[in-house]
Structure formats: C-alpha cells, structure tokens
Short mmCIF file of C-alpha atoms and ligand atoms in Angstrom, two decimals:
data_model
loop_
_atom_site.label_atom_id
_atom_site.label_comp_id
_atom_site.label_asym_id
_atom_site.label_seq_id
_atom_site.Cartn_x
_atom_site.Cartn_y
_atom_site.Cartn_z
CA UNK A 1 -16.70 52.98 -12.89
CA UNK A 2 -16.55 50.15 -15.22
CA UNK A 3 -14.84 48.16 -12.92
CA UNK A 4 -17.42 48.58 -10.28
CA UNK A 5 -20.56 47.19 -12.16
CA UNK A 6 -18.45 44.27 -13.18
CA UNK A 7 -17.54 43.74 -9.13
CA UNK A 8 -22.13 43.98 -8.80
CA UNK A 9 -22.77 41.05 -11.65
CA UNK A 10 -20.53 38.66 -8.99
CA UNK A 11 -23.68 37.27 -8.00
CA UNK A 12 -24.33 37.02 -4.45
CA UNK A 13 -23.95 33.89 -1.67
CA UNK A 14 -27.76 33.51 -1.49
CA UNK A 15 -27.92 33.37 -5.36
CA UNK A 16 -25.33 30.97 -5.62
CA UNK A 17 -26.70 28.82 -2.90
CA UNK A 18 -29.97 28.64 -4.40
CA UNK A 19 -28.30 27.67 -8.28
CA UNK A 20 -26.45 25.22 -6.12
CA UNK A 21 -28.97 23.75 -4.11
CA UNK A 22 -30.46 21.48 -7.32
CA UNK A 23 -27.33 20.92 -8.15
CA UNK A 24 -26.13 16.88 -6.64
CA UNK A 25 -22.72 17.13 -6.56
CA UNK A 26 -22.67 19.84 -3.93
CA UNK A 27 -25.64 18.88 -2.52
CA UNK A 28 -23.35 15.60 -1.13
CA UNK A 29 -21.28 18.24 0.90
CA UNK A 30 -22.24 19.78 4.35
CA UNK A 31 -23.90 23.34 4.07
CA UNK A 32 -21.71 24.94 5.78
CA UNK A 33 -18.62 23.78 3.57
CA UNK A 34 -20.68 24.35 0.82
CA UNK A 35 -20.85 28.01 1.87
CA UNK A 36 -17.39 28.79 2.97
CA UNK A 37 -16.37 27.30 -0.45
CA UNK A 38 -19.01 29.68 -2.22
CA UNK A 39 -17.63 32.78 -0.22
CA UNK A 40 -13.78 31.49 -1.34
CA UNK A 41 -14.94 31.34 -5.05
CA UNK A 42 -16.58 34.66 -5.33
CA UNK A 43 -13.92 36.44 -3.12
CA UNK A 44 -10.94 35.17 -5.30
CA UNK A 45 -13.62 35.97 -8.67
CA UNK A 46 -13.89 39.67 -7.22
CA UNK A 47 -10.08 40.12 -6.62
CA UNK A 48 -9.35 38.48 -9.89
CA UNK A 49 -11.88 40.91 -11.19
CA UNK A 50 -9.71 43.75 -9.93
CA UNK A 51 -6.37 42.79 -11.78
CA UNK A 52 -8.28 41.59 -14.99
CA UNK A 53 -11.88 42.42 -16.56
CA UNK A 54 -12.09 40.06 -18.59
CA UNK A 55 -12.53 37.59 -15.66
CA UNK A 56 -15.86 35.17 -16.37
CA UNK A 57 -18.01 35.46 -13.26
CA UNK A 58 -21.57 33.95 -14.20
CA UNK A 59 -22.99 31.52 -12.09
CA UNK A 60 -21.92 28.63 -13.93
CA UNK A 61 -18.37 29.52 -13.78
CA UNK A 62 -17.99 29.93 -10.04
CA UNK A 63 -19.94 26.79 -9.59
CA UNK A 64 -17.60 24.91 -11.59
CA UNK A 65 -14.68 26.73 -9.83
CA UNK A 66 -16.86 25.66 -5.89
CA UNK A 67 -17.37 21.95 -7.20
CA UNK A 68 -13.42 21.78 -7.62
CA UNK A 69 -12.66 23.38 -4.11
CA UNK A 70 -14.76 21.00 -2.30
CA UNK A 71 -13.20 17.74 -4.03
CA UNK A 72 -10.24 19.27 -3.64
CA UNK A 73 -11.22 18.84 0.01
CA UNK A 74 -12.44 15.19 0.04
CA UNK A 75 -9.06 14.27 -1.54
CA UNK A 76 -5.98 13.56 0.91
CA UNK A 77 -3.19 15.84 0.03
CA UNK A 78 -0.82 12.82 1.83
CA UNK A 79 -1.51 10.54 -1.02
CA UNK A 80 0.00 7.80 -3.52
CA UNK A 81 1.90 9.05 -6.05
CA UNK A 82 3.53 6.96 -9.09
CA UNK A 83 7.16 7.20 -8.78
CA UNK A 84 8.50 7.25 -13.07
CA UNK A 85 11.90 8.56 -11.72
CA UNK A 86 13.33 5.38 -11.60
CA UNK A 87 14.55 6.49 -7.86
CA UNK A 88 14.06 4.07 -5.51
CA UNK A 89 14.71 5.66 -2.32
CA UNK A 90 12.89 9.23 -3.59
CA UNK A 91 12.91 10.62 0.31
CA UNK A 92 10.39 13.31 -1.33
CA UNK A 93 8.58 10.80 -2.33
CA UNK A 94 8.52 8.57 0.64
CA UNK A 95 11.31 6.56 0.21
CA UNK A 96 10.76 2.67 0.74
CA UNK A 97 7.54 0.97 -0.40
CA UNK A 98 6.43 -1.07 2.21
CA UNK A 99 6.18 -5.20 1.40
CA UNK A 100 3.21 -7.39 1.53
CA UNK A 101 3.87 -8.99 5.08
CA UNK A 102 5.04 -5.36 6.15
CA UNK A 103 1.59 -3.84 5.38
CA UNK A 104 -0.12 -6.73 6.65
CA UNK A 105 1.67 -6.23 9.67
CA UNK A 106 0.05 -2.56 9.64
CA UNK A 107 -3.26 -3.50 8.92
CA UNK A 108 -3.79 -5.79 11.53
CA UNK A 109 -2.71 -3.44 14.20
CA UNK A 110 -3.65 -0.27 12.78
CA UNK A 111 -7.90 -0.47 13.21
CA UNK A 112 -7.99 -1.94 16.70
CA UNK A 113 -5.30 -2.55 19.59
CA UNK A 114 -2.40 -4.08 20.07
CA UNK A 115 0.54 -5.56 22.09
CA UNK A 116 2.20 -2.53 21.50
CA UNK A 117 3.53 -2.30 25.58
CA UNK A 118 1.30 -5.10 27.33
CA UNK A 119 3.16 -8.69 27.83
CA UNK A 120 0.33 -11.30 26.66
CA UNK A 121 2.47 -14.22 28.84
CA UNK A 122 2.41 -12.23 32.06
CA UNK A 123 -0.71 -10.11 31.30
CA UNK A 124 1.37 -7.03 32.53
CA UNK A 125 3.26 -4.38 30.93
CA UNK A 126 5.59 -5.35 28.44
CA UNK A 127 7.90 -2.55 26.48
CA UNK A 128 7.42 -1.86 22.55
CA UNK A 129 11.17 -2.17 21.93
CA UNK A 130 11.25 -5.81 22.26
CA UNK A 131 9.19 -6.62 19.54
CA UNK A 132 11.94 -6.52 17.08
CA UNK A 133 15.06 -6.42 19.17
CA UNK A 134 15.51 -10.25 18.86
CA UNK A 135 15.03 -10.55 15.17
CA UNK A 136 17.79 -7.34 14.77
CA UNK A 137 20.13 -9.02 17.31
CA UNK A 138 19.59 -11.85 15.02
CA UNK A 139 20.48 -10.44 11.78
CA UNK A 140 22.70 -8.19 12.61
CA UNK A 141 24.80 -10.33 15.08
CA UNK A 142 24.38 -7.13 18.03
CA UNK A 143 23.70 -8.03 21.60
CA UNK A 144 20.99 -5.64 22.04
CA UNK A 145 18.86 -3.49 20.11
CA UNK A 146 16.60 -0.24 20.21
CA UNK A 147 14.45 1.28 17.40
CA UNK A 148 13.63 4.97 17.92
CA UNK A 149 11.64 7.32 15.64
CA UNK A 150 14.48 7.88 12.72
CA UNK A 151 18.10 7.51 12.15
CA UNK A 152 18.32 11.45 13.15
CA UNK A 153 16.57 10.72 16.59
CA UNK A 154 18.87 7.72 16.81
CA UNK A 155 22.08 9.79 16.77
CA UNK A 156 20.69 11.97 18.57
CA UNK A 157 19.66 9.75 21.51
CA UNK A 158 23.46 7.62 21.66
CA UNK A 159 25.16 11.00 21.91
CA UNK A 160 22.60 11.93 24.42
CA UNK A 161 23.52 8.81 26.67
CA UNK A 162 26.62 8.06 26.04
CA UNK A 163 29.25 11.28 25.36
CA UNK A 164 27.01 13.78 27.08
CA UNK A 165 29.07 17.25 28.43
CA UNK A 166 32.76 14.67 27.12
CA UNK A 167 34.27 15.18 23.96
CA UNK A 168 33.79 13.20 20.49
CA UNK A 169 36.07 12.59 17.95
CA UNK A 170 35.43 12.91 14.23
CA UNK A 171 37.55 12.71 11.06
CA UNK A 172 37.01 16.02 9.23
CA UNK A 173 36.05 13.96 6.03
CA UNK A 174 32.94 12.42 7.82
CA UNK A 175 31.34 15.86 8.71
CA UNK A 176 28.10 14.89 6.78
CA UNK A 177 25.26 17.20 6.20
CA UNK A 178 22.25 15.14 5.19
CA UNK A 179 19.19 16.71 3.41
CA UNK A 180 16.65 18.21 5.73
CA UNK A 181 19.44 20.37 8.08
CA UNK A 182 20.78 16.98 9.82
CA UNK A 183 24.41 18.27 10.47
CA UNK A 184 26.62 15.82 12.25
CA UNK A 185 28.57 19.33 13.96
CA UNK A 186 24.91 20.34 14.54
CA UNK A 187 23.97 17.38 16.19
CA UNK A 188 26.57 16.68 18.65
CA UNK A 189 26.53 20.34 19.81
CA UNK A 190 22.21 19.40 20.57
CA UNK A 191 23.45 16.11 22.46
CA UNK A 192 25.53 18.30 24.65
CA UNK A 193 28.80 16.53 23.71
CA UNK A 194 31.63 18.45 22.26
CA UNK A 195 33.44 17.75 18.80
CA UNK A 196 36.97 17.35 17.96
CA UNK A 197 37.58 17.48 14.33
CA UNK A 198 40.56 15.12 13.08
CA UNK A 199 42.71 14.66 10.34
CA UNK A 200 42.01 16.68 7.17
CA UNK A 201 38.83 16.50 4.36
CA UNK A 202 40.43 13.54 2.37
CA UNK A 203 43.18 11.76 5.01
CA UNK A 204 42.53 10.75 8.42
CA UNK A 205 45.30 8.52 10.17
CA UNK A 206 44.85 6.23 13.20
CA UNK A 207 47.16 8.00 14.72
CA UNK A 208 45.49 11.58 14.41
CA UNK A 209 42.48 9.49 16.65
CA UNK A 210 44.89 8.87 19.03
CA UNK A 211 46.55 11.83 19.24
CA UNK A 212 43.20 13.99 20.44
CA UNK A 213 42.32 11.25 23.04
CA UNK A 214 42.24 12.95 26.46
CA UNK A 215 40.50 12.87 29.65
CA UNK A 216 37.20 14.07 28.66
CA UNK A 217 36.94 12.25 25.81
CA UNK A 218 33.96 10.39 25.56
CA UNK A 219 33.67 8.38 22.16
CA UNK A 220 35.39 8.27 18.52
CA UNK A 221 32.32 8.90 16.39
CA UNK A 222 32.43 7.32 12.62
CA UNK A 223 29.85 8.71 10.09
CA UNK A 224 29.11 7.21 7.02
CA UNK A 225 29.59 9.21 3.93
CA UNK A 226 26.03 8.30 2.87
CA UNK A 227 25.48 10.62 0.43
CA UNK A 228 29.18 11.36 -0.75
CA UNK A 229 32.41 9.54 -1.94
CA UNK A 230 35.81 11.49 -1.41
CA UNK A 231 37.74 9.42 -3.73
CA UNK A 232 41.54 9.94 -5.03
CA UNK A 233 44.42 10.62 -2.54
CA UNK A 234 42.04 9.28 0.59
CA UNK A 235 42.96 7.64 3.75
CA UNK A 236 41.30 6.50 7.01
CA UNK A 237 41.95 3.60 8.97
CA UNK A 238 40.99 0.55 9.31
CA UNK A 239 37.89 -0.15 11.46
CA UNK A 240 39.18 -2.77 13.41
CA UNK A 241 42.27 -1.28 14.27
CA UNK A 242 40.38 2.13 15.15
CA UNK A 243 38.13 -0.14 17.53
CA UNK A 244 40.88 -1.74 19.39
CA UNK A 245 42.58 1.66 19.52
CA UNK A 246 39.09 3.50 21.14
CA UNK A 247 38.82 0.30 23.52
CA UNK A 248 42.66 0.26 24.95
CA UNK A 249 41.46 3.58 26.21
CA UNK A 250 37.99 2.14 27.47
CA UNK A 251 36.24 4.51 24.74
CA UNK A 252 33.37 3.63 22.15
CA UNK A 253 33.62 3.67 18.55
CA UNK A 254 30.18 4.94 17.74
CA UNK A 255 29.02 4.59 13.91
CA UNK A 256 26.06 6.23 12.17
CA UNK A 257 25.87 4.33 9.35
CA UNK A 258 22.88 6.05 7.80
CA UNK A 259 21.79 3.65 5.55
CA UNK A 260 22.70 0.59 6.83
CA UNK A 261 21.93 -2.62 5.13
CA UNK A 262 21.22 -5.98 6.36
CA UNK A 263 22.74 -7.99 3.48
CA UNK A 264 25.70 -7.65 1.46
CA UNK A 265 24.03 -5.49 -1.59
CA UNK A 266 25.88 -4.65 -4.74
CA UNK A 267 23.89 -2.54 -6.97
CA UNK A 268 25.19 -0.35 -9.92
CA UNK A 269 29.03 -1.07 -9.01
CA UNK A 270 28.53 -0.10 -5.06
CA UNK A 271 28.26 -1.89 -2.53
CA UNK A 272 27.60 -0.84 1.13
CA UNK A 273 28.75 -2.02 4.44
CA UNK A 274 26.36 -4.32 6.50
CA UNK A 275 25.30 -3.78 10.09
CA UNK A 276 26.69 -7.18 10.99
CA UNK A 277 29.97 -6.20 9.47
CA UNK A 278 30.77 -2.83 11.26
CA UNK A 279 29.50 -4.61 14.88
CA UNK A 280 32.09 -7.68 14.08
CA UNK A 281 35.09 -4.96 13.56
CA UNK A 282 34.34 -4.41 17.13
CA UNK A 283 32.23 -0.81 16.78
CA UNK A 284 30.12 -0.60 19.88
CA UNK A 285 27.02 1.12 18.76
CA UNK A 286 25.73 1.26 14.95
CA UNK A 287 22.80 3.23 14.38
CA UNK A 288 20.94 3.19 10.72
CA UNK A 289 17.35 4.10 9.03
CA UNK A 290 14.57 1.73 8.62
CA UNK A 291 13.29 3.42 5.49
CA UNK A 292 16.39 3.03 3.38
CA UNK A 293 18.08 0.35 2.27
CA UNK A 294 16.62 -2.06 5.22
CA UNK A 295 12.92 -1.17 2.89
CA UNK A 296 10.98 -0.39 5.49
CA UNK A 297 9.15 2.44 7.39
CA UNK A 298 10.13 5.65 9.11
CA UNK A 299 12.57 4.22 11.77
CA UNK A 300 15.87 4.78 13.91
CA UNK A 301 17.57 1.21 14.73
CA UNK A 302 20.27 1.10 17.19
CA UNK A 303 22.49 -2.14 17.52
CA UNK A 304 25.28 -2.98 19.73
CA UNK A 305 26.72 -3.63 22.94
CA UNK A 306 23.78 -4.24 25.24
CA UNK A 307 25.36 -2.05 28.35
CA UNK A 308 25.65 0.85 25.68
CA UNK A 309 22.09 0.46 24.78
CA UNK A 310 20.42 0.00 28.45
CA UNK A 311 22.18 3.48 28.94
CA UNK A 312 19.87 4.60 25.70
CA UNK A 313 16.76 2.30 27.64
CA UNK A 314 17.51 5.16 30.52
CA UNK A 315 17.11 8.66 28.76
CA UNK A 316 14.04 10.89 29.19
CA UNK A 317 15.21 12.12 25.66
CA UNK A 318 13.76 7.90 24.46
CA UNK A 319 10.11 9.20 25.25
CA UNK A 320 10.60 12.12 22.79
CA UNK A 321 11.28 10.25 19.91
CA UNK A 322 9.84 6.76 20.66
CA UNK A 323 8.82 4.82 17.45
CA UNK A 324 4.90 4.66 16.76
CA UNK A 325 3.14 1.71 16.18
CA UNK A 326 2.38 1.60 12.77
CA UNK A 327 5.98 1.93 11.90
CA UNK A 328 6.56 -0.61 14.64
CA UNK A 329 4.53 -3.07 12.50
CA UNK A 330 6.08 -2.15 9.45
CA UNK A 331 9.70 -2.83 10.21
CA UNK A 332 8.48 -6.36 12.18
CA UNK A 333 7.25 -7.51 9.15
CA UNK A 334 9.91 -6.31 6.53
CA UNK A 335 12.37 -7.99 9.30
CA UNK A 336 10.04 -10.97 9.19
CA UNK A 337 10.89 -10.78 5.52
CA UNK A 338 14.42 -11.19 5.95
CA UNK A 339 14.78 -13.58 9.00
CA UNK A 340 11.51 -15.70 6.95
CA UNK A 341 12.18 -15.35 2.93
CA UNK A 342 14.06 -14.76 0.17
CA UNK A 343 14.27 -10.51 1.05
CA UNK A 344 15.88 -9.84 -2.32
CA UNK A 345 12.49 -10.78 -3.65
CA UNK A 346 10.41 -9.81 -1.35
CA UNK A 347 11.01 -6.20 0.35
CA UNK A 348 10.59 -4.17 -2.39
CA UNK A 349 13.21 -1.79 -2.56
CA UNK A 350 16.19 -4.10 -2.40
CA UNK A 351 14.27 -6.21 -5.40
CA UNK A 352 13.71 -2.83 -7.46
CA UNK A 353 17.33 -2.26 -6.52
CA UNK A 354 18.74 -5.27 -8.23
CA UNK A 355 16.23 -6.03 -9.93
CA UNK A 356 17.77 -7.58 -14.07
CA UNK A 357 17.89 -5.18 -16.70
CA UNK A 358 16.27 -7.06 -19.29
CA UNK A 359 12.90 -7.46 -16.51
CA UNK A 360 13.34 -3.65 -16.83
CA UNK A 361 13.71 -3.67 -20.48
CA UNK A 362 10.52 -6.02 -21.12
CA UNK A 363 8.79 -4.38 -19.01
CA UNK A 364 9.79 -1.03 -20.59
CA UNK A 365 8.30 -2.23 -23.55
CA UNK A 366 5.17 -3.51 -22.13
CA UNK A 367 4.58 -0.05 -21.12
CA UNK A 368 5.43 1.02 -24.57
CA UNK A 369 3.12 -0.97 -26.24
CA UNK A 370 0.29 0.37 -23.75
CA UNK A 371 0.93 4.21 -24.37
CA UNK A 372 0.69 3.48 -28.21
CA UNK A 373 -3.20 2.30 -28.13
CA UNK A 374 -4.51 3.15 -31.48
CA UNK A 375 -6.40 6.08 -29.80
CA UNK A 376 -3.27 7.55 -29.21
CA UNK A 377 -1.44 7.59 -32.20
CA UNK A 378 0.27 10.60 -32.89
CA UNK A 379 2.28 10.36 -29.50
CA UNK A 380 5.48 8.89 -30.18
CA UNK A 381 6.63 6.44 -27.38
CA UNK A 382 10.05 4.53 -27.59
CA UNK A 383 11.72 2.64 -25.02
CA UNK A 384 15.28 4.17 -24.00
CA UNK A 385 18.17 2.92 -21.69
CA UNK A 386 18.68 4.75 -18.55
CA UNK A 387 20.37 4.87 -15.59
CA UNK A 388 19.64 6.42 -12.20
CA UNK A 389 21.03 6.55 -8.62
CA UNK A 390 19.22 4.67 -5.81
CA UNK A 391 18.42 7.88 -3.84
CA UNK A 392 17.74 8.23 -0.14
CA UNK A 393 21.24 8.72 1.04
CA UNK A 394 22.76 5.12 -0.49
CA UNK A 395 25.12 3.72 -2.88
CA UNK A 396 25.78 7.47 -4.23
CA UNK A 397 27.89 6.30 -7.05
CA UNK A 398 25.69 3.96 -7.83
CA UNK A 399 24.80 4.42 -11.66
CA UNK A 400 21.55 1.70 -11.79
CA UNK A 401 21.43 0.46 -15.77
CA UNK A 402 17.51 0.37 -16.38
CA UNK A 403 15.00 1.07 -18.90
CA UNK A 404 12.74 3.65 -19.49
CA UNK A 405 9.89 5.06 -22.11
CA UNK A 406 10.05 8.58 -23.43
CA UNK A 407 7.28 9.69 -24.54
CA UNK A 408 6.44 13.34 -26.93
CA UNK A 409 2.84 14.59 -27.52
CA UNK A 410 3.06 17.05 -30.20
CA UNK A 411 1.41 20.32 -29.60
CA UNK A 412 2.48 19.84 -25.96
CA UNK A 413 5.87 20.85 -24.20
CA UNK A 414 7.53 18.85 -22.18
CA UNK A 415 6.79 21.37 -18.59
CA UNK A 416 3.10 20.97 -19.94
CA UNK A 417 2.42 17.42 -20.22
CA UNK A 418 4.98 17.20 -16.75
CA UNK A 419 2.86 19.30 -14.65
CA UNK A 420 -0.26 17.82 -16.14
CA UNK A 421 0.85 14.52 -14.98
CA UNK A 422 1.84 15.89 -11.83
CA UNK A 423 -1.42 17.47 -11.25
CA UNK A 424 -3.88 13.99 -11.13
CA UNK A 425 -5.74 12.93 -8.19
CA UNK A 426 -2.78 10.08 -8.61
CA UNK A 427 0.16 12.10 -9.89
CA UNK A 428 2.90 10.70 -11.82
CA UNK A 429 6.42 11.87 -10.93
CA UNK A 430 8.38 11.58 -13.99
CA UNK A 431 11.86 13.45 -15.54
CA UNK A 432 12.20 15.42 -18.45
CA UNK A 433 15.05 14.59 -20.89
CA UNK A 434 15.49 16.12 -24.09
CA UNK A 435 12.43 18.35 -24.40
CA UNK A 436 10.59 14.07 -23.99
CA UNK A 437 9.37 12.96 -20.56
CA UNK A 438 10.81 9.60 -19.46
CA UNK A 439 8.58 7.12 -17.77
CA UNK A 440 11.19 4.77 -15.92
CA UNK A 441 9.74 1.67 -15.19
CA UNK A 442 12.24 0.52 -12.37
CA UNK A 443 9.66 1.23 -9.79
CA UNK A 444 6.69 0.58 -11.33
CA UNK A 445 4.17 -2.46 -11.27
CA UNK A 446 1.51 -3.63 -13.50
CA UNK A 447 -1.33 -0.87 -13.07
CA UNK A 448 0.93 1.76 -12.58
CA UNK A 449 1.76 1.21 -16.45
CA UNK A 450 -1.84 1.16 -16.65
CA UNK A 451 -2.78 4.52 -15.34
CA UNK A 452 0.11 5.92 -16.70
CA UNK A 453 -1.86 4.79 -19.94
CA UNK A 454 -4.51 6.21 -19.06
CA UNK A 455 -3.41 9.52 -17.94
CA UNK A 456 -1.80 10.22 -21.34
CA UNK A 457 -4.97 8.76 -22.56
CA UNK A 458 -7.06 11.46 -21.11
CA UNK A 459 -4.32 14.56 -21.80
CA UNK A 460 -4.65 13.57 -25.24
CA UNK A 461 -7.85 13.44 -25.90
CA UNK A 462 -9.44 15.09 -23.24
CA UNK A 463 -13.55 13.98 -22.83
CA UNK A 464 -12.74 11.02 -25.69
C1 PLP B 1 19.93 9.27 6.20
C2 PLP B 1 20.96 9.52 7.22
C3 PLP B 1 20.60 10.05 8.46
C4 PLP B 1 19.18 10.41 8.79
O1 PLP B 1 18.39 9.26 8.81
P1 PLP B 1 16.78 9.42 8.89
O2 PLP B 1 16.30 8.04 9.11
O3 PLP B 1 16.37 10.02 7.61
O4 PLP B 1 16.52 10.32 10.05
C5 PLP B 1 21.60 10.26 9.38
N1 PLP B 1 22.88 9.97 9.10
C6 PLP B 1 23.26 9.44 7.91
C7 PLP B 1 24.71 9.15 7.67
C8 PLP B 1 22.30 9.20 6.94
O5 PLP B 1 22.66 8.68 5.75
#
C-alpha cells in the first residue's frame, strides 16, 4: 500500500516538462529528446522505487538525473582517452597515436574529396592502392605492395589468392592465437586452404618442411610469434635456407609478421625483425599491421613479389576488406614520416618506444610537482620507476624502464579514485599498484599532465 503512494508522488511527464521548460540547460535540447529522456528518468525512478523506498523522486532529483542523460548524449562515447598505463600499443585503447603529418594527411581529405581512385594526370580512374605502394616498395625493398583493411584481412586475402583448396605448411610452434579470436588454424580453414602442422611446439627442423611437401601443397606459411617467445630447448630454421627450400619446389614462403617494423627497433632488450629483412631472406609475401609498430592507423600492408600480389589485385575477397580513406591518409603520411624525417622522432609510438629514461624521469617529476599544488596537499604524490611492455602484439619480452607517479588520496581507495578517473568526459586510464594508482608518463604530453592535475584537482575537492 505504502509502496503504491510512493509510485503516485513520481510526478508526471507533463509536470516535469513544465519544471523543465524554464529550465536552459534542457531547453538547448530538442523536445522530443527532452521527453524520451524524461520518460527514461521517471521509469528507472519508479522501478528503483520498487526494489528500494527510500529512492528520492522530487522534481529536482529527476531533473538532475534528465540533465545527465541528455549530455550523456551530446558526448561521443568513441572518444580521447589519456593513456597513464605506460602501454604504448594499448589495442583497447587504440593502439598507435597518429603523428602530426599523419593527421594532417586526414584532415585534408577527410571534409571534402579526394584522389582516393581518380588519376589527376590522366583525369581517369586511378586505384587507391597506389598511393602508398611506392613509398612501401621503397622502404621495405618489396617489388609490389597492397594495403588492405588490417593485418587479419591481409592474411586472410594472401591465403585467399594464393593456397586456395592446396595445402599450407606450418610449424606447430607458430600456431598463434591473437586477441580478438584471430586463430592462424582458424584462418586458413576461412581461406579455403588446408593446414599441415610440422615439427613439434618448441623444435621445427628444415627438414620436417620438407618432408610434408607434396603435390597439393600450396605454400610454407611462417607466423610470427607476436605476442609469445618459446625460449629454452627451441629450434627452427633458418629463413633463408627455408626460402630456397619452398622455391626448389616452386612454393612460397608466406610470412605474417604481425607487427612488422620498418626500422631496426631495439626497445627494452627486444628487438624485432624488419619487413626489408624477411623479403631479402627471399620470403615471397610479408604481410604486417599499420597500427603497430609501423605507428600508424588501422591497416593490412602486404609486400612482396609483385606476381604474388597482382594475384591479391584479382580477388573479389579485396573489395571486402579494402582500406578506407581516412586510414589511407594516415599511413601516407606516417610513411611520409619515414621516407621524409627523422621517424624515431617523429611517429609517435616508435619515439614513446625509445624514448630516454631520464626524459621519462623529468618528466615524471614535472607531473609530480603539478599534482602537489598547494590546494592539494594532503595527497601524497612521489615519482616511482616502472617498467611496462609495449603492448599491441610487439616486443613481448620487452620490459620498457620508465617512470611513473603514484599517487594516494586518503579517505579514498584505490578502485575509487580509479573508476573516478575513468569516469570523466576525458577519462584517464591508469594502473593500480600497491593499494596507489600510478600515472605513467611514457605516453603522455604536456596537457595530459595538466588535466590529470586537474582531475585529481576536482576529486579532491569537489566544487573548490
Ligand atoms: C596483430 C597480429 C595480427 C592481426 O593484425 P591486425 O592488424 O590487428 O588485424 C595478425 N597476425 C599477427 C602475427 C599479429 O601479431
């Protein structure tokens, strides 16, 4: 009985509307948002209600609860984030920030059109994979090249054309499952090829290749152990001698190298193989991701032989996971950045990847010095050594030496302040260590420390 006359003082849509109609900040939204949030409000008030009496239903409160909703709607939910994990390939997270030529690149194309497919010398139809075929051919030393949608669609599409209904040979210790349900078994079985698993987890021998060559055998497929080591009593053979051994039987040596870099990198004691290096062993098709290690956006590059990739130029399958513009742009410019500049510097995840640790540990204590305004003292804030791996399927052993700030409000947990931070209209993605947070400053810049200032600023003392 009780229950019921609480459910009657919900007050009603009309009532609501009216309250609401003097008030500005919903006044800026269309009426008919305005009332679909109003019906959301008291709907989840009334069902609240049910499970708990005590729930606050005046006016007032659902008004504040409506004026949330609806900025709730005028904010993006696919929107920057600062990255305090220190991770610089954070796939959740978007993996590589794009450079300032990169996003140029995507501005200028982005609001208007483009030379995406039309040939500006002819005035005909030109083809959007020769925009950056040259400059790859270039740096990576490969007669042709493709870019396709990602490094998934890229394996996906040289299977496709090349070992279709033949067989394809893989060393049982490069059956890689990446994040996201990418299984190489999985893949292959898609393509319509069929696999033939040699050797055993931690030894593969040239000579176990050799052995399951037969007549329908269409390609020796190599797969980078991007995201894994197996280290200790470990074999496999040499690359070049695997190539010669695939071409005196007129077969391919197919690599997905994942994450593929364009210069010899050595970060945190790793290092990983280049492009250039895998096509001079004599592999005829390398395929890797724009948005790792090269530092650019969402992209599949293929590189090699140029009759291997005018087979790829002749699949339906290319249409279904062609390469949008925007991304286009993105990797022209970062490649611009590499054929151009100095790309340690200037593509921003290779210089957060080797970037010095004393920058880090300055900078650490830049950020340090921010966080301890006088208005916030009480927090403690102290700059810590760290080290993290580069994420996004790369240098997994990798242990990157950085710096970091952890950080304690008292009166707060560590979850609480996290998922506060989380929360913003800007999060801020941090770890927990300790019962502190840590604010790693390898991928931050100068007004990320800033708002991270700030946002403690505002937890602390909220309305100061
Ligand atoms: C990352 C990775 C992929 C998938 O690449 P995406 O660009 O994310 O699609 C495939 N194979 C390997 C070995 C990888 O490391």
């Amino acid at each position: 009985m009780e229950g019921n006359n609480k459910l009657r003082s919900i007050p009603s849509i009309d009532r609501l509307l009216s309250i609401a109609s003097a008030d500005k900040e919903i006044n800026a939204y269309p009426r008919e948002l305005v009332v679909a949030c109003l019906r959301q409000v008291a709907a989840e008030a009334r069902e609240a209600l049910r499970l708990n009496s005590e729930q606050e239903c005046s006016p007032a409160a659902l008004l504040v609860e409506a004026r949330e909703m609806l900025s709730r709607c005028s904010r993006p939910s696919l929107r920057r984030v600062i990255n305090a994990t220190g991770v610089v390939l954070h796939t959740n997270l978007g993996r590589a920030p794009l450079g300032r030529r990169a996003r140029e690149c995507v501005t200028d194309v982005m609001a208007g059109y483009s030379t995406l497919e039309y040939d500006t010398e002819t005035g005909g139809r030109g083809s959007r994979y020769a925009h950056v075929s040259e400059q790859l051919c270039q740096l990576t030393g490969a007669e042709d090249a493709i870019v396709v949608n990602n490094n998934a669609a890229a394996v996906l599409l040289v299977l496709s054309a090349v070992t279709k209904g033949r067989e394809v040979i893989v060393s049982r210790g490069e059956l890689v499952e990446i994040g996201g349900s990418f299984r190489i078994p999985d893949v292959l079985r898609q393509s319509g090829a069929t696999l033939v698993e040699v050797g055993t987890t931690n030894k593969t021998h040239l000579s176990d290749y050799e052995q399951a060559i037969g007549p329908n055998t269409g390609a020796i497929l190599k797969v980078h152990t991007s995201n894994y080591r197996i280290i200790g009593f470990t074999a496999q053979p040499d690359g070049r001698e695997l190539a010669a051994l695939a071409h005196r039987y007129q077969l391919p040596v197919i690599e997905d190298l994942g994450s593929g870099t364009l210069l010899p990198l050595a970060a945190g004691g790793q290092t990983e193989p280049t492009v250039a290096e895998r096509l001079q062993l004599g592999f005829d098709v390398v395929t890797f991701s724009g948005d790792k290690l090269l530092g650019a956006g969402q992209a599949g590059i293929i590189a090699g032989k140029a009759r291997y990739v005018a087979m790829m130029k002749q699949q339906p399958l290319l249409r279904a996971v062609r390469i949008d513009k925007l991304s286009l742009a993105a990797l022209e410019g970062t490649l611009m950045e590499y054929v151009l500049g100095e790309p340690e510097q200037t593509v921003p995840a290779l210089a957060m990847l080797t970037i010095a640790e004393d920058i880090l540990k300055e900078r650490a204590i830049q950020l340090t010095r921010l966080i301890l305004q006088p208005e916030l003292s009480g927090l403690t804030a102290e700059v810590v050594p760290l080290s993290s791996p580069a994420g996004g399927g790369a240098l997994p052993l990798a242990a990157l030496r950085g710096y970091g700030v952890a950080v304690n409000m008292p009166g707060m947990s560590a979850d609480k302040l996290e998922s506060r931070l989380r929360q913003r209209n800007i999060p801020i993605i941090v770890r927990i260590q300790e019962e502190r947070i840590i604010f790693d400053v390898r991928c931050l810049v100068e007004t990320d420390m800033e708002e991270i200032a700030a946002a403690l600023s505002e937890i602390w003392r909220p309305g100061a």
